Amino acid sequence: MEPMFDFWCSQTDSSRLEKKGIAGYLRYRERDVAAQLLLALQRFSQGIYLSKEELESTADIEVLFSRHISVVNDVASWDKECRAEREIDAQGSVVSNIVQVLSDDCGFSPESAKTVLWAMCEEWSKMVDECIAKRIDEGCSDSLRKYLDGLKMQMCGNEL
């Protein structure tokens, strides 16, 4: 229930309209993209029960997961969001996308920013693989292994 409440709150949070740097934007998107909700739905739909300790042991992996899916979503939707901003007169709406944040912070063109962001996503994917392998090597239940496999599958999206 908590992941759903957090997601709902993020949708009306006034910070959505504030200009953010890269780190601030990634923290904001952890709530906005509802990564914890996606992971809770995965556990529910797969019938996975994890202890509090098991969940706590995956926190670093889940942060990388959240960053990865947030940035993939932003890069993939950038052109559509820009088109919508031009074509739709939505008062008070602001394009909130890491492509714009990186362009503003670093002086990159949107296309160059997207190239850098794809490279960041690839690095996060490698980091997740390493963290999952380390966690499995430490010993884990079948449920935790199934959860980590599902988390990785969510990151793959349409790549499979």
PDB file of C-alpha atoms in Angstrom:
ATOM      1  CA  MET A   1       0.000   0.000   0.000  1.00  0.00           C
ATOM      2  CA  GLU A   2       2.840   2.383   0.833  1.00  0.00           C
ATOM      3  CA  PRO A   3       4.358   2.322  -2.697  1.00  0.00           C
ATOM      4  CA  MET A   4       0.963   3.235  -4.172  1.00  0.00           C
ATOM      5  CA  PHE A   5       0.449   6.087  -1.701  1.00  0.00           C
ATOM      6  CA  ASP A   6       3.953   7.409  -2.411  1.00  0.00           C
ATOM      7  CA  PHE A   7       3.275   7.339  -6.155  1.00  0.00           C
ATOM      8  CA  TRP A   8      -0.052   9.169  -5.754  1.00  0.00           C
ATOM      9  CA  CYS A   9       1.588  11.838  -3.618  1.00  0.00           C
ATOM     10  CA  SER A  10       4.342  12.313  -6.186  1.00  0.00           C
ATOM     11  CA  GLN A  11       1.764  13.120  -8.856  1.00  0.00           C
ATOM     12  CA  THR A  12       0.611  16.275  -7.033  1.00  0.00           C
ATOM     13  CA  ASP A  13       3.903  17.254  -5.409  1.00  0.00           C
ATOM     14  CA  SER A  14       4.729  20.902  -6.120  1.00  0.00           C
ATOM     15  CA  SER A  15       8.386  19.924  -6.620  1.00  0.00           C
ATOM     16  CA  ARG A  16       7.355  18.532 -10.035  1.00  0.00           C
ATOM     17  CA  LEU A  17       7.504  22.107 -11.349  1.00  0.00           C
ATOM     18  CA  GLU A  18      10.874  22.994  -9.800  1.00  0.00           C
ATOM     19  CA  LYS A  19      14.066  23.031 -11.839  1.00  0.00           C
ATOM     20  CA  LYS A  20      16.345  20.202 -10.726  1.00  0.00           C
ATOM     21  CA  GLY A  21      19.917  19.130 -11.336  1.00  0.00           C
ATOM     22  CA  ILE A  22      20.684  15.554 -12.366  1.00  0.00           C
ATOM     23  CA  ALA A  23      20.909  14.107  -8.830  1.00  0.00           C
ATOM     24  CA  GLY A  24      17.757  15.913  -7.684  1.00  0.00           C
ATOM     25  CA  TYR A  25      15.897  14.804 -10.771  1.00  0.00           C
ATOM     26  CA  LEU A  26      16.839  11.147 -10.228  1.00  0.00           C
ATOM     27  CA  ARG A  27      15.658  11.339  -6.596  1.00  0.00           C
ATOM     28  CA  TYR A  28      12.387  12.905  -7.735  1.00  0.00           C
ATOM     29  CA  ARG A  29      11.868  10.223 -10.401  1.00  0.00           C
ATOM     30  CA  GLU A  30      12.364   7.408  -7.874  1.00  0.00           C
ATOM     31  CA  ARG A  31       8.946   8.377  -6.522  1.00  0.00           C
ATOM     32  CA  ASP A  32       7.371   9.615  -9.737  1.00  0.00           C
ATOM     33  CA  VAL A  33       8.090   6.523 -11.833  1.00  0.00           C
ATOM     34  CA  ALA A  34       6.664   4.377  -9.036  1.00  0.00           C
ATOM     35  CA  ALA A  35       9.583   1.942  -9.050  1.00  0.00           C
ATOM     36  CA  GLN A  36       8.615   0.614  -5.628  1.00  0.00           C
ATOM     37  CA  LEU A  37       5.061   0.096  -6.868  1.00  0.00           C
ATOM     38  CA  LEU A  38       6.336  -1.831  -9.896  1.00  0.00           C
ATOM     39  CA  LEU A  39       8.501  -4.006  -7.669  1.00  0.00           C
ATOM     40  CA  ALA A  40       5.667  -4.602  -5.189  1.00  0.00           C
ATOM     41  CA  LEU A  41       3.363  -5.575  -8.072  1.00  0.00           C
ATOM     42  CA  GLN A  42       6.024  -7.960  -9.342  1.00  0.00           C
ATOM     43  CA  ARG A  43       6.273  -9.637  -5.943  1.00  0.00           C
ATOM     44  CA  PHE A  44       2.478  -9.832  -5.656  1.00  0.00           C
ATOM     45  CA  SER A  45       1.891 -11.186  -9.167  1.00  0.00           C
ATOM     46  CA  GLN A  46       4.626 -13.810  -8.760  1.00  0.00           C
ATOM     47  CA  GLY A  47       3.519 -14.771  -5.262  1.00  0.00           C
ATOM     48  CA  ILE A  48       6.903 -13.821  -3.822  1.00  0.00           C
ATOM     49  CA  TYR A  49       7.188 -13.169  -0.102  1.00  0.00           C
ATOM     50  CA  LEU A  50      10.442 -11.667   1.125  1.00  0.00           C
ATOM     51  CA  SER A  51      11.459 -11.020   4.705  1.00  0.00           C
ATOM     52  CA  LYS A  52      12.232  -7.487   5.822  1.00  0.00           C
ATOM     53  CA  GLU A  53      15.924  -8.404   5.860  1.00  0.00           C
ATOM     54  CA  GLU A  54      15.789  -9.775   2.306  1.00  0.00           C
ATOM     55  CA  LEU A  55      14.077  -6.606   1.067  1.00  0.00           C
ATOM     56  CA  GLU A  56      16.610  -4.414   2.854  1.00  0.00           C
ATOM     57  CA  SER A  57      19.426  -6.378   1.219  1.00  0.00           C
ATOM     58  CA  THR A  58      18.155  -5.364  -2.230  1.00  0.00           C
ATOM     59  CA  ALA A  59      17.866  -1.606  -1.559  1.00  0.00           C
ATOM     60  CA  ASP A  60      20.972  -0.645  -3.574  1.00  0.00           C
ATOM     61  CA  ILE A  61      19.846  -2.801  -6.497  1.00  0.00           C
ATOM     62  CA  GLU A  62      16.396  -1.221  -6.397  1.00  0.00           C
ATOM     63  CA  VAL A  63      17.885   2.305  -6.569  1.00  0.00           C
ATOM     64  CA  LEU A  64      19.826   1.323  -9.706  1.00  0.00           C
ATOM     65  CA  PHE A  65      16.656  -0.286 -11.106  1.00  0.00           C
ATOM     66  CA  SER A  66      14.713   2.923 -10.496  1.00  0.00           C
ATOM     67  CA  ARG A  67      17.338   5.096 -12.167  1.00  0.00           C
ATOM     68  CA  HIS A  68      17.570   2.767 -15.141  1.00  0.00           C
ATOM     69  CA  ILE A  69      13.853   2.530 -15.877  1.00  0.00           C
ATOM     70  CA  SER A  70      13.320   6.260 -15.233  1.00  0.00           C
ATOM     71  CA  VAL A  71      16.023   7.304 -17.659  1.00  0.00           C
ATOM     72  CA  VAL A  72      15.062   4.736 -20.313  1.00  0.00           C
ATOM     73  CA  ASN A  73      11.494   6.035 -20.106  1.00  0.00           C
ATOM     74  CA  ASP A  74      12.612   9.665 -20.357  1.00  0.00           C
ATOM     75  CA  VAL A  75      14.945   9.128 -23.308  1.00  0.00           C
ATOM     76  CA  ALA A  76      12.394   7.020 -25.176  1.00  0.00           C
ATOM     77  CA  SER A  77       9.597   9.541 -24.598  1.00  0.00           C
ATOM     78  CA  TRP A  78      11.591  12.749 -25.171  1.00  0.00           C
ATOM     79  CA  ASP A  79      10.494  13.414 -28.757  1.00  0.00           C
ATOM     80  CA  LYS A  80       6.843  12.669 -27.950  1.00  0.00           C
ATOM     81  CA  GLU A  81       6.914  14.966 -24.908  1.00  0.00           C
ATOM     82  CA  CYS A  82       8.450  17.828 -26.897  1.00  0.00           C
ATOM     83  CA  ARG A  83       5.850  17.407 -29.626  1.00  0.00           C
ATOM     84  CA  ALA A  84       3.044  17.365 -27.061  1.00  0.00           C
ATOM     85  CA  GLU A  85       4.401  20.502 -25.388  1.00  0.00           C
ATOM     86  CA  ARG A  86       4.312  22.334 -28.744  1.00  0.00           C
ATOM     87  CA  GLU A  87       0.902  21.038 -29.825  1.00  0.00           C
ATOM     88  CA  ILE A  88      -1.090  20.986 -26.592  1.00  0.00           C
ATOM     89  CA  ASP A  89      -1.973  24.102 -24.660  1.00  0.00           C
ATOM     90  CA  ALA A  90      -1.800  22.567 -21.203  1.00  0.00           C
ATOM     91  CA  GLN A  91      -1.641  25.446 -18.769  1.00  0.00           C
ATOM     92  CA  GLY A  92       0.838  24.902 -15.999  1.00  0.00           C
ATOM     93  CA  SER A  93       2.377  21.830 -17.571  1.00  0.00           C
ATOM     94  CA  VAL A  94       6.129  21.521 -17.828  1.00  0.00           C
ATOM     95  CA  VAL A  95       8.205  18.928 -19.654  1.00  0.00           C
ATOM     96  CA  SER A  96      10.022  17.160 -16.850  1.00  0.00           C
ATOM     97  CA  ASN A  97      12.611  14.974 -18.501  1.00  0.00           C
ATOM     98  CA  ILE A  98      16.236  14.118 -17.756  1.00  0.00           C
ATOM     99  CA  VAL A  99      17.161  14.838 -21.383  1.00  0.00           C
ATOM    100  CA  GLN A 100      16.312  18.498 -20.718  1.00  0.00           C
ATOM    101  CA  VAL A 101      18.043  18.446 -17.326  1.00  0.00           C
ATOM    102  CA  LEU A 102      21.300  17.104 -18.797  1.00  0.00           C
ATOM    103  CA  SER A 103      21.068  19.500 -21.754  1.00  0.00           C
ATOM    104  CA  ASP A 104      20.636  22.446 -19.381  1.00  0.00           C
ATOM    105  CA  ASP A 105      23.294  21.327 -16.872  1.00  0.00           C
ATOM    106  CA  CYS A 106      25.977  20.410 -19.409  1.00  0.00           C
ATOM    107  CA  GLY A 107      25.141  22.510 -22.453  1.00  0.00           C
ATOM    108  CA  PHE A 108      24.522  19.431 -24.605  1.00  0.00           C
ATOM    109  CA  SER A 109      22.057  19.278 -27.452  1.00  0.00           C
ATOM    110  CA  PRO A 110      19.120  16.971 -26.686  1.00  0.00           C
ATOM    111  CA  GLU A 111      20.533  14.363 -29.095  1.00  0.00           C
ATOM    112  CA  SER A 112      23.941  14.439 -27.386  1.00  0.00           C
ATOM    113  CA  ALA A 113      22.257  14.246 -23.981  1.00  0.00           C
ATOM    114  CA  LYS A 114      20.332  11.161 -25.117  1.00  0.00           C
ATOM    115  CA  THR A 115      23.590   9.490 -26.198  1.00  0.00           C
ATOM    116  CA  VAL A 116      25.148  10.136 -22.780  1.00  0.00           C
ATOM    117  CA  LEU A 117      21.996   8.924 -21.019  1.00  0.00           C
ATOM    118  CA  TRP A 118      21.920   5.655 -22.997  1.00  0.00           C
ATOM    119  CA  ALA A 119      25.525   5.069 -21.874  1.00  0.00           C
ATOM    120  CA  MET A 120      24.492   5.739 -18.262  1.00  0.00           C
ATOM    121  CA  CYS A 121      21.674   3.197 -18.607  1.00  0.00           C
ATOM    122  CA  GLU A 122      24.121   0.602 -19.894  1.00  0.00           C
ATOM    123  CA  GLU A 123      26.383   1.223 -16.892  1.00  0.00           C
ATOM    124  CA  TRP A 124      23.470   0.931 -14.446  1.00  0.00           C
ATOM    125  CA  SER A 125      22.489  -2.337 -16.117  1.00  0.00           C
ATOM    126  CA  LYS A 126      26.028  -3.688 -15.633  1.00  0.00           C
ATOM    127  CA  MET A 127      26.019  -2.509 -12.016  1.00  0.00           C
ATOM    128  CA  VAL A 128      22.708  -4.294 -11.396  1.00  0.00           C
ATOM    129  CA  ASP A 129      24.138  -7.503 -12.879  1.00  0.00           C
ATOM    130  CA  GLU A 130      27.182  -7.235 -10.594  1.00  0.00           C
ATOM    131  CA  CYS A 131      25.081  -6.463  -7.494  1.00  0.00           C
ATOM    132  CA  ILE A 132      22.687  -9.326  -8.209  1.00  0.00           C
ATOM    133  CA  ALA A 133      25.574 -11.768  -8.724  1.00  0.00           C
ATOM    134  CA  LYS A 134      27.152 -10.610  -5.454  1.00  0.00           C
ATOM    135  CA  ARG A 135      23.850 -10.929  -3.576  1.00  0.00           C
ATOM    136  CA  ILE A 136      23.280 -14.444  -4.933  1.00  0.00           C
ATOM    137  CA  ASP A 137      26.867 -15.430  -4.038  1.00  0.00           C
ATOM    138  CA  GLU A 138      26.164 -14.334  -0.459  1.00  0.00           C
ATOM    139  CA  GLY A 139      23.382 -16.906  -0.393  1.00  0.00           C
ATOM    140  CA  CYS A 140      19.707 -16.286  -0.898  1.00  0.00           C
ATOM    141  CA  SER A 141      16.338 -17.975  -0.860  1.00  0.00           C
ATOM    142  CA  ASP A 142      14.632 -19.204  -4.017  1.00  0.00           C
ATOM    143  CA  SER A 143      12.092 -16.406  -3.540  1.00  0.00           C
ATOM    144  CA  LEU A 144      14.796 -13.749  -3.467  1.00  0.00           C
ATOM    145  CA  ARG A 145      16.468 -15.222  -6.541  1.00  0.00           C
ATOM    146  CA  LYS A 146      13.111 -15.214  -8.361  1.00  0.00           C
ATOM    147  CA  TYR A 147      12.553 -11.586  -7.317  1.00  0.00           C
ATOM    148  CA  LEU A 148      15.989 -10.509  -8.557  1.00  0.00           C
ATOM    149  CA  ASP A 149      15.448 -12.348 -11.857  1.00  0.00           C
ATOM    150  CA  GLY A 150      12.122 -10.540 -12.274  1.00  0.00           C
ATOM    151  CA  LEU A 151      13.685  -7.183 -11.462  1.00  0.00           C
ATOM    152  CA  LYS A 152      16.259  -7.737 -14.198  1.00  0.00           C
ATOM    153  CA  MET A 153      13.529  -8.809 -16.630  1.00  0.00           C
ATOM    154  CA  GLN A 154      11.659  -5.557 -15.973  1.00  0.00           C
ATOM    155  CA  MET A 155      14.812  -3.642 -16.870  1.00  0.00           C
ATOM    156  CA  CYS A 156      15.108  -5.540 -20.153  1.00  0.00           C
ATOM    157  CA  GLY A 157      11.680  -4.391 -21.305  1.00  0.00           C
ATOM    158  CA  ASN A 158      11.377  -4.916 -25.024  1.00  0.00           C
ATOM    159  CA  GLU A 159      14.998  -5.949 -25.508  1.00  0.00           C
ATOM    160  CA  LEU A 160      14.214  -9.655 -25.148  1.00  0.00           C
TER     161      LEU A 160
END
